[in-house]
Amino acid sequence: MTTTSSTTSALSAAMSAAQSAAATNSSVSTTTSSSASSSSNALASLSSNYSTFLTLLTTQLKNQDPSSPMSSDSFTSELAQFAGVEQQVQTNTNLQTLIDLTQDGQESSNLSLVGETAIATTSELPLQSGAANVSFTTTSAEPIAIAITNSAGTLVKTEELTSAAGSNTWTWDGVDNSGNQLSDGSYNIAIETSDSAGNTTAVPFTVSGKVTGVTSGDGVIYVDMGASQVDMSKVSSFSGTSASSSASSATSSGA
C-alpha cells in the first residue's frame, strides 16, 4: 500500500467512528464489571434478608403475649417462608459455585492459547511491544482513512493511504500524530473509505495480537491481548508464533 491523499469526509468519518468505538468499548467493560458486582451483591442481600427474617421470627416468639400466643397456622406459615428463603440462599450459593467451577475449567483448558496469535473482529486495537496489526480487504485500490483513539476517546493517530486490491495489512508503530511513542495498551480503531462523491463507507477489518491470558466474567470467556480483552466469540482463529514466523519467511522468499 502506498500513502496518498484521501477525502476529508473519509477521515472525518473514521475519527468519529473511532471515538464512538471507544465509548462503546468502555461502556461494555463497565457493564460487565457492574453485572458481576450486581450478582454478588444480590446473593449477599438475600443472605442478609435470611438472617434478618430469622432474627424477627425468634424475637416475635420470645415476646409474644402469653395470653394470646401466635396461632399454629401463622407459625407454620412463617416457618414455611423461613424454609423457602433458606433453600433459595442455598440454591443460589450452589449455583454460583457450579458456575465458578465451570468457568475455571474452561479457563484452564484455554491456557494453552497463551503465546498464540489471535485474530479477532473487534474495534479494540492491542498495542503490544510497540506494534499493532490490522488487516482488511478491498475490491480495488481505494482511498483509506484510519483513525485511532486511546481508551478515553482522545484521537492519537490518523493515517491516509490507498489500499491495494485484495488483502491489505497495516501496522501501527505506536507513534502518535505528534511523533510521541505511546505506551502499550488498549486502543480503538476505525477504517473508512469514500467514493468520488464523498460518500463514506466503513471498511471491515480484523486485528491481531499475542494472547497473554484467558479470563472470564459474567459467563463470558475473554481472550487477553495485553491490555485488550476480547470476547472469545469475536476471535476467528489462533496461530502459533513459530507457525506465523515460518509463513512470513515463506512469503518473503516467494516474493
mmCIF file of C-alpha atoms in Angstrom:
data_model
loop_
_atom_site.group_PDB
_atom_site.id
_atom_site.type_symbol
_atom_site.label_atom_id
_atom_site.label_comp_id
_atom_site.label_asym_id
_atom_site.label_seq_id
_atom_site.Cartn_x
_atom_site.Cartn_y
_atom_site.Cartn_z
ATOM 1 C CA MET A 1 0.000 0.000 0.000
ATOM 2 C CA THR A 2 1.185 3.478 -0.802
ATOM 3 C CA THR A 3 0.326 6.637 1.075
ATOM 4 C CA THR A 4 -1.971 9.041 -0.726
ATOM 5 C CA SER A 5 -4.379 11.887 -0.018
ATOM 6 C CA SER A 6 -7.845 10.742 0.955
ATOM 7 C CA THR A 7 -11.058 12.710 1.077
ATOM 8 C CA THR A 8 -11.754 14.812 4.165
ATOM 9 C CA SER A 9 -15.101 13.061 4.572
ATOM 10 C CA ALA A 10 -13.465 9.625 4.964
ATOM 11 C CA LEU A 11 -11.031 10.880 7.588
ATOM 12 C CA SER A 12 -13.802 12.667 9.489
ATOM 13 C CA ALA A 13 -15.934 9.527 9.393
ATOM 14 C CA ALA A 14 -13.044 7.402 10.641
ATOM 15 C CA MET A 15 -12.324 9.796 13.505
ATOM 16 C CA SER A 16 -15.988 9.831 14.538
ATOM 17 C CA ALA A 17 -16.246 6.039 14.317
ATOM 18 C CA ALA A 18 -13.097 5.518 16.395
ATOM 19 C CA GLN A 19 -14.379 7.829 19.124
ATOM 20 C CA SER A 20 -17.741 6.046 19.064
ATOM 21 C CA ALA A 21 -15.937 2.695 19.370
ATOM 22 C CA ALA A 22 -14.033 3.992 22.399
ATOM 23 C CA ALA A 23 -17.297 4.944 24.103
ATOM 24 C CA THR A 24 -18.886 1.582 23.256
ATOM 25 C CA ASN A 25 -15.925 -0.486 24.409
ATOM 26 C CA SER A 26 -15.693 1.488 27.635
ATOM 27 C CA SER A 27 -19.414 1.002 28.258
ATOM 28 C CA VAL A 28 -19.216 -2.765 27.648
ATOM 29 C CA SER A 29 -16.295 -3.057 30.061
ATOM 30 C CA THR A 30 -18.166 -1.085 32.745
ATOM 31 C CA THR A 31 -21.392 -3.061 32.224
ATOM 32 C CA THR A 32 -19.590 -6.401 32.524
ATOM 33 C CA SER A 33 -17.925 -5.318 35.756
ATOM 34 C CA SER A 34 -21.190 -3.912 37.158
ATOM 35 C CA SER A 35 -23.126 -7.054 36.246
ATOM 36 C CA ALA A 36 -20.687 -9.303 38.106
ATOM 37 C CA SER A 37 -20.788 -6.977 41.110
ATOM 38 C CA SER A 38 -24.604 -6.847 40.991
ATOM 39 C CA SER A 39 -24.837 -10.654 41.023
ATOM 40 C CA SER A 40 -22.565 -10.837 44.060
ATOM 41 C CA ASN A 41 -24.494 -8.078 45.847
ATOM 42 C CA ALA A 42 -27.830 -9.793 45.154
ATOM 43 C CA LEU A 43 -26.677 -13.008 46.831
ATOM 44 C CA ALA A 44 -25.272 -11.064 49.773
ATOM 45 C CA SER A 45 -28.572 -9.187 50.097
ATOM 46 C CA LEU A 46 -30.561 -12.425 50.054
ATOM 47 C CA SER A 47 -28.336 -13.914 52.765
ATOM 48 C CA SER A 48 -28.780 -10.762 54.835
ATOM 49 C CA ASN A 49 -32.559 -10.918 54.445
ATOM 50 C CA TYR A 50 -32.459 -14.564 55.541
ATOM 51 C CA SER A 51 -30.615 -13.616 58.750
ATOM 52 C CA THR A 52 -32.986 -10.705 59.377
ATOM 53 C CA PHE A 53 -36.010 -12.949 58.877
ATOM 54 C CA LEU A 54 -34.665 -15.458 61.398
ATOM 55 C CA THR A 55 -33.993 -12.686 63.924
ATOM 56 C CA LEU A 56 -37.511 -11.259 63.551
ATOM 57 C CA LEU A 57 -39.120 -14.678 63.896
ATOM 58 C CA THR A 58 -37.239 -15.602 67.097
ATOM 59 C CA THR A 59 -37.879 -12.147 68.557
ATOM 60 C CA GLN A 60 -41.571 -12.494 67.780
ATOM 61 C CA LEU A 61 -41.716 -15.860 69.538
ATOM 62 C CA LYS A 62 -39.835 -14.571 72.589
ATOM 63 C CA ASN A 63 -42.072 -11.516 73.004
ATOM 64 C CA GLN A 64 -45.481 -12.899 72.126
ATOM 65 C CA ASP A 65 -48.378 -12.331 74.549
ATOM 66 C CA PRO A 66 -48.753 -15.465 76.743
ATOM 67 C CA SER A 67 -52.486 -14.850 76.966
ATOM 68 C CA SER A 68 -52.769 -14.689 73.183
ATOM 69 C CA PRO A 69 -49.978 -16.791 71.685
ATOM 70 C CA MET A 70 -49.335 -16.996 67.972
ATOM 71 C CA SER A 71 -51.737 -19.335 66.222
ATOM 72 C CA SER A 72 -50.311 -22.574 64.866
ATOM 73 C CA ASP A 73 -51.399 -21.584 61.361
ATOM 74 C CA SER A 74 -49.428 -18.327 61.465
ATOM 75 C CA PHE A 75 -46.407 -20.037 62.974
ATOM 76 C CA THR A 76 -46.486 -22.790 60.309
ATOM 77 C CA SER A 77 -46.825 -20.192 57.549
ATOM 78 C CA GLU A 78 -43.836 -18.227 58.819
ATOM 79 C CA LEU A 79 -41.767 -21.413 59.160
ATOM 80 C CA ALA A 80 -42.617 -22.256 55.541
ATOM 81 C CA GLN A 81 -41.431 -18.807 54.472
ATOM 82 C CA PHE A 82 -38.277 -19.268 56.527
ATOM 83 C CA ALA A 83 -37.592 -22.636 54.865
ATOM 84 C CA GLY A 84 -38.205 -21.120 51.407
ATOM 85 C CA VAL A 85 -35.724 -18.321 51.993
ATOM 86 C CA GLU A 86 -33.154 -20.781 53.364
ATOM 87 C CA GLN A 87 -33.494 -23.020 50.302
ATOM 88 C CA GLN A 88 -33.203 -20.055 47.962
ATOM 89 C CA VAL A 89 -29.968 -18.941 49.623
ATOM 90 C CA GLN A 90 -28.505 -22.444 49.386
ATOM 91 C CA THR A 91 -29.625 -22.835 45.749
ATOM 92 C CA ASN A 92 -28.043 -19.560 44.688
ATOM 93 C CA THR A 93 -24.833 -20.348 46.560
ATOM 94 C CA ASN A 94 -24.546 -23.785 44.959
ATOM 95 C CA LEU A 95 -25.387 -22.401 41.519
ATOM 96 C CA GLN A 96 -22.694 -19.736 41.809
ATOM 97 C CA THR A 97 -20.194 -22.390 42.898
ATOM 98 C CA LEU A 98 -21.119 -24.525 39.878
ATOM 99 C CA ILE A 99 -20.706 -21.546 37.522
ATOM 100 C CA ASP A 100 -17.314 -20.704 39.037
ATOM 101 C CA LEU A 101 -16.122 -24.308 38.671
ATOM 102 C CA THR A 102 -17.290 -24.445 35.044
ATOM 103 C CA GLN A 103 -15.563 -21.162 34.193
ATOM 104 C CA ASP A 104 -12.387 -22.233 35.981
ATOM 105 C CA GLY A 105 -12.351 -25.459 33.978
ATOM 106 C CA GLN A 106 -12.889 -23.545 30.729
ATOM 107 C CA GLU A 107 -10.087 -21.127 31.590
ATOM 108 C CA SER A 108 -7.723 -23.986 32.401
ATOM 109 C CA SER A 109 -8.410 -25.668 29.056
ATOM 110 C CA ASN A 110 -7.797 -22.373 27.265
ATOM 111 C CA LEU A 111 -4.453 -21.643 28.942
ATOM 112 C CA SER A 112 -2.762 -23.441 26.046
ATOM 113 C CA LEU A 113 -3.719 -20.428 23.917
ATOM 114 C CA VAL A 114 -1.273 -18.174 25.783
ATOM 115 C CA GLY A 115 1.524 -17.200 23.409
ATOM 116 C CA GLU A 116 -0.600 -17.845 20.319
ATOM 117 C CA THR A 117 -1.552 -15.067 17.902
ATOM 118 C CA ALA A 118 -5.274 -14.300 17.909
ATOM 119 C CA ILE A 119 -7.139 -12.733 15.002
ATOM 120 C CA ALA A 120 -10.353 -11.006 16.050
ATOM 121 C CA THR A 121 -13.104 -8.888 14.574
ATOM 122 C CA THR A 122 -13.111 -6.041 17.072
ATOM 123 C CA SER A 123 -12.531 -2.299 17.214
ATOM 124 C CA GLU A 124 -10.183 -2.771 20.194
ATOM 125 C CA LEU A 125 -6.606 -2.470 18.990
ATOM 126 C CA PRO A 126 -3.948 -4.073 21.221
ATOM 127 C CA LEU A 127 -0.609 -2.251 21.114
ATOM 128 C CA GLN A 128 1.976 -4.811 22.236
ATOM 129 C CA SER A 129 5.734 -4.301 22.241
ATOM 130 C CA GLY A 130 5.235 -1.077 20.316
ATOM 131 C CA ALA A 131 3.278 -2.616 17.426
ATOM 132 C CA ALA A 132 -0.339 -3.209 16.431
ATOM 133 C CA ASN A 133 -1.513 -5.021 13.304
ATOM 134 C CA VAL A 134 -4.686 -4.620 11.280
ATOM 135 C CA SER A 135 -5.867 -6.490 8.191
ATOM 136 C CA PHE A 136 -8.638 -5.601 5.747
ATOM 137 C CA THR A 137 -9.721 -6.359 2.188
ATOM 138 C CA THR A 138 -10.865 -4.031 -0.593
ATOM 139 C CA THR A 139 -12.091 -4.992 -4.061
ATOM 140 C CA SER A 140 -9.977 -2.315 -5.738
ATOM 141 C CA ALA A 141 -7.426 0.390 -4.965
ATOM 142 C CA GLU A 142 -9.350 2.785 -2.731
ATOM 143 C CA PRO A 143 -8.581 5.837 -0.584
ATOM 144 C CA ILE A 144 -8.456 4.674 3.022
ATOM 145 C CA ALA A 145 -8.620 6.707 6.227
ATOM 146 C CA ILE A 146 -7.574 5.165 9.553
ATOM 147 C CA ALA A 147 -8.195 6.746 12.964
ATOM 148 C CA ILE A 148 -7.049 5.547 16.386
ATOM 149 C CA THR A 149 -8.095 6.787 19.823
ATOM 150 C CA ASN A 150 -6.950 5.912 23.306
ATOM 151 C CA SER A 151 -9.292 4.355 25.878
ATOM 152 C CA ALA A 152 -10.601 7.809 26.831
ATOM 153 C CA GLY A 153 -11.664 8.506 23.225
ATOM 154 C CA THR A 154 -8.906 11.040 22.536
ATOM 155 C CA LEU A 155 -7.667 10.897 18.952
ATOM 156 C CA VAL A 156 -3.989 9.892 18.872
ATOM 157 C CA LYS A 157 -3.292 8.740 15.324
ATOM 158 C CA THR A 158 -4.682 9.240 11.811
ATOM 159 C CA GLU A 159 -3.422 7.830 8.554
ATOM 160 C CA GLU A 160 -4.482 8.339 4.940
ATOM 161 C CA LEU A 161 -3.414 5.864 2.277
ATOM 162 C CA THR A 162 -4.502 3.966 -0.807
ATOM 163 C CA SER A 163 -5.284 0.278 -0.465
ATOM 164 C CA ALA A 164 -4.322 -2.433 -2.895
ATOM 165 C CA ALA A 165 -6.983 -4.624 -4.469
ATOM 166 C CA GLY A 166 -7.348 -7.673 -2.244
ATOM 167 C CA SER A 167 -5.838 -8.261 1.200
ATOM 168 C CA ASN A 168 -4.108 -5.398 2.987
ATOM 169 C CA THR A 169 -2.132 -5.243 6.215
ATOM 170 C CA TRP A 170 -1.363 -2.071 8.140
ATOM 171 C CA THR A 171 0.984 -1.904 11.121
ATOM 172 C CA TRP A 172 0.993 0.892 13.671
ATOM 173 C CA ASP A 173 4.277 1.508 15.473
ATOM 174 C CA GLY A 174 2.611 3.218 18.434
ATOM 175 C CA VAL A 175 3.755 6.703 17.407
ATOM 176 C CA ASP A 176 1.041 9.378 17.639
ATOM 177 C CA ASN A 177 0.412 12.332 15.321
ATOM 178 C CA SER A 178 2.900 14.446 17.295
ATOM 179 C CA GLY A 179 5.707 11.905 16.943
ATOM 180 C CA ASN A 180 5.473 10.639 20.525
ATOM 181 C CA GLN A 181 5.899 6.936 21.268
ATOM 182 C CA LEU A 182 2.789 5.807 23.150
ATOM 183 C CA SER A 183 2.823 3.108 25.774
ATOM 184 C CA ASP A 184 1.438 -0.357 25.144
ATOM 185 C CA GLY A 185 -2.243 -0.685 25.916
ATOM 186 C CA SER A 186 -5.723 -0.999 24.501
ATOM 187 C CA TYR A 187 -6.705 1.485 21.799
ATOM 188 C CA ASN A 188 -9.673 1.842 19.453
ATOM 189 C CA ILE A 189 -9.569 1.886 15.662
ATOM 190 C CA ALA A 190 -11.869 2.634 12.740
ATOM 191 C CA ILE A 191 -11.257 2.426 8.986
ATOM 192 C CA GLU A 192 -13.293 4.269 6.363
ATOM 193 C CA THR A 193 -13.226 4.724 2.607
ATOM 194 C CA SER A 194 -15.007 7.226 0.350
ATOM 195 C CA ASP A 195 -16.104 7.391 -3.267
ATOM 196 C CA SER A 196 -15.663 10.250 -5.736
ATOM 197 C CA ALA A 197 -18.877 11.855 -4.455
ATOM 198 C CA GLY A 198 -17.588 11.929 -0.892
ATOM 199 C CA ASN A 199 -19.853 9.147 0.380
ATOM 200 C CA THR A 200 -18.123 7.203 3.151
ATOM 201 C CA THR A 201 -18.248 3.503 3.927
ATOM 202 C CA ALA A 202 -16.835 1.604 6.881
ATOM 203 C CA VAL A 203 -14.192 -0.947 5.898
ATOM 204 C CA PRO A 204 -14.447 -4.282 7.766
ATOM 205 C CA PHE A 205 -11.176 -5.297 9.419
ATOM 206 C CA THR A 206 -9.574 -7.663 11.891
ATOM 207 C CA VAL A 207 -6.876 -7.030 14.476
ATOM 208 C CA SER A 208 -4.239 -9.462 15.652
ATOM 209 C CA GLY A 209 -2.281 -9.746 18.870
ATOM 210 C CA LYS A 210 -0.437 -12.173 21.112
ATOM 211 C CA VAL A 211 -2.608 -13.935 23.676
ATOM 212 C CA THR A 212 -1.399 -13.121 27.187
ATOM 213 C CA GLY A 213 -4.183 -14.777 29.130
ATOM 214 C CA VAL A 214 -7.737 -16.105 29.167
ATOM 215 C CA THR A 215 -10.229 -14.761 31.702
ATOM 216 C CA SER A 216 -13.949 -14.995 32.352
ATOM 217 C CA GLY A 217 -16.637 -12.744 33.697
ATOM 218 C CA ASP A 218 -20.439 -12.831 33.803
ATOM 219 C CA GLY A 219 -20.465 -16.118 31.884
ATOM 220 C CA VAL A 220 -18.275 -14.815 29.044
ATOM 221 C CA ILE A 221 -14.778 -16.049 28.175
ATOM 222 C CA TYR A 222 -12.341 -13.279 27.229
ATOM 223 C CA VAL A 223 -9.063 -13.505 25.357
ATOM 224 C CA ASP A 224 -6.491 -11.104 26.781
ATOM 225 C CA MET A 225 -4.123 -9.462 24.320
ATOM 226 C CA GLY A 226 -2.080 -7.253 26.573
ATOM 227 C CA ALA A 227 -4.483 -4.674 27.993
ATOM 228 C CA SER A 228 -7.210 -5.565 25.486
ATOM 229 C CA GLN A 229 -9.927 -8.028 26.465
ATOM 230 C CA VAL A 230 -11.836 -9.508 23.540
ATOM 231 C CA ASP A 231 -14.892 -11.734 23.708
ATOM 232 C CA MET A 232 -13.866 -15.234 22.606
ATOM 233 C CA SER A 233 -16.787 -15.284 20.137
ATOM 234 C CA LYS A 234 -15.125 -12.431 18.205
ATOM 235 C CA VAL A 235 -11.904 -14.383 17.690
ATOM 236 C CA SER A 236 -11.864 -16.053 14.284
ATOM 237 C CA SER A 237 -8.615 -18.019 14.587
ATOM 238 C CA PHE A 238 -5.430 -18.682 16.521
ATOM 239 C CA SER A 239 -1.990 -19.403 15.154
ATOM 240 C CA GLY A 240 1.313 -20.338 16.799
ATOM 241 C CA THR A 241 4.098 -17.771 16.871
ATOM 242 C CA SER A 242 6.525 -20.193 15.217
ATOM 243 C CA ALA A 243 3.991 -21.025 12.514
ATOM 244 C CA SER A 244 3.434 -17.330 11.805
ATOM 245 C CA SER A 245 7.190 -16.749 11.513
ATOM 246 C CA SER A 246 7.550 -19.653 9.088
ATOM 247 C CA ALA A 247 4.672 -18.351 6.976
ATOM 248 C CA SER A 248 6.253 -14.878 6.863
ATOM 249 C CA SER A 249 9.604 -16.325 5.775
ATOM 250 C CA ALA A 250 7.930 -18.368 3.052
ATOM 251 C CA THR A 251 6.039 -15.317 1.811
ATOM 252 C CA SER A 252 9.214 -13.243 1.730
ATOM 253 C CA SER A 253 11.087 -15.981 -0.186
ATOM 254 C CA GLY A 254 8.222 -16.270 -2.660
ATOM 255 C CA ALA A 255 8.160 -12.519 -3.150
#
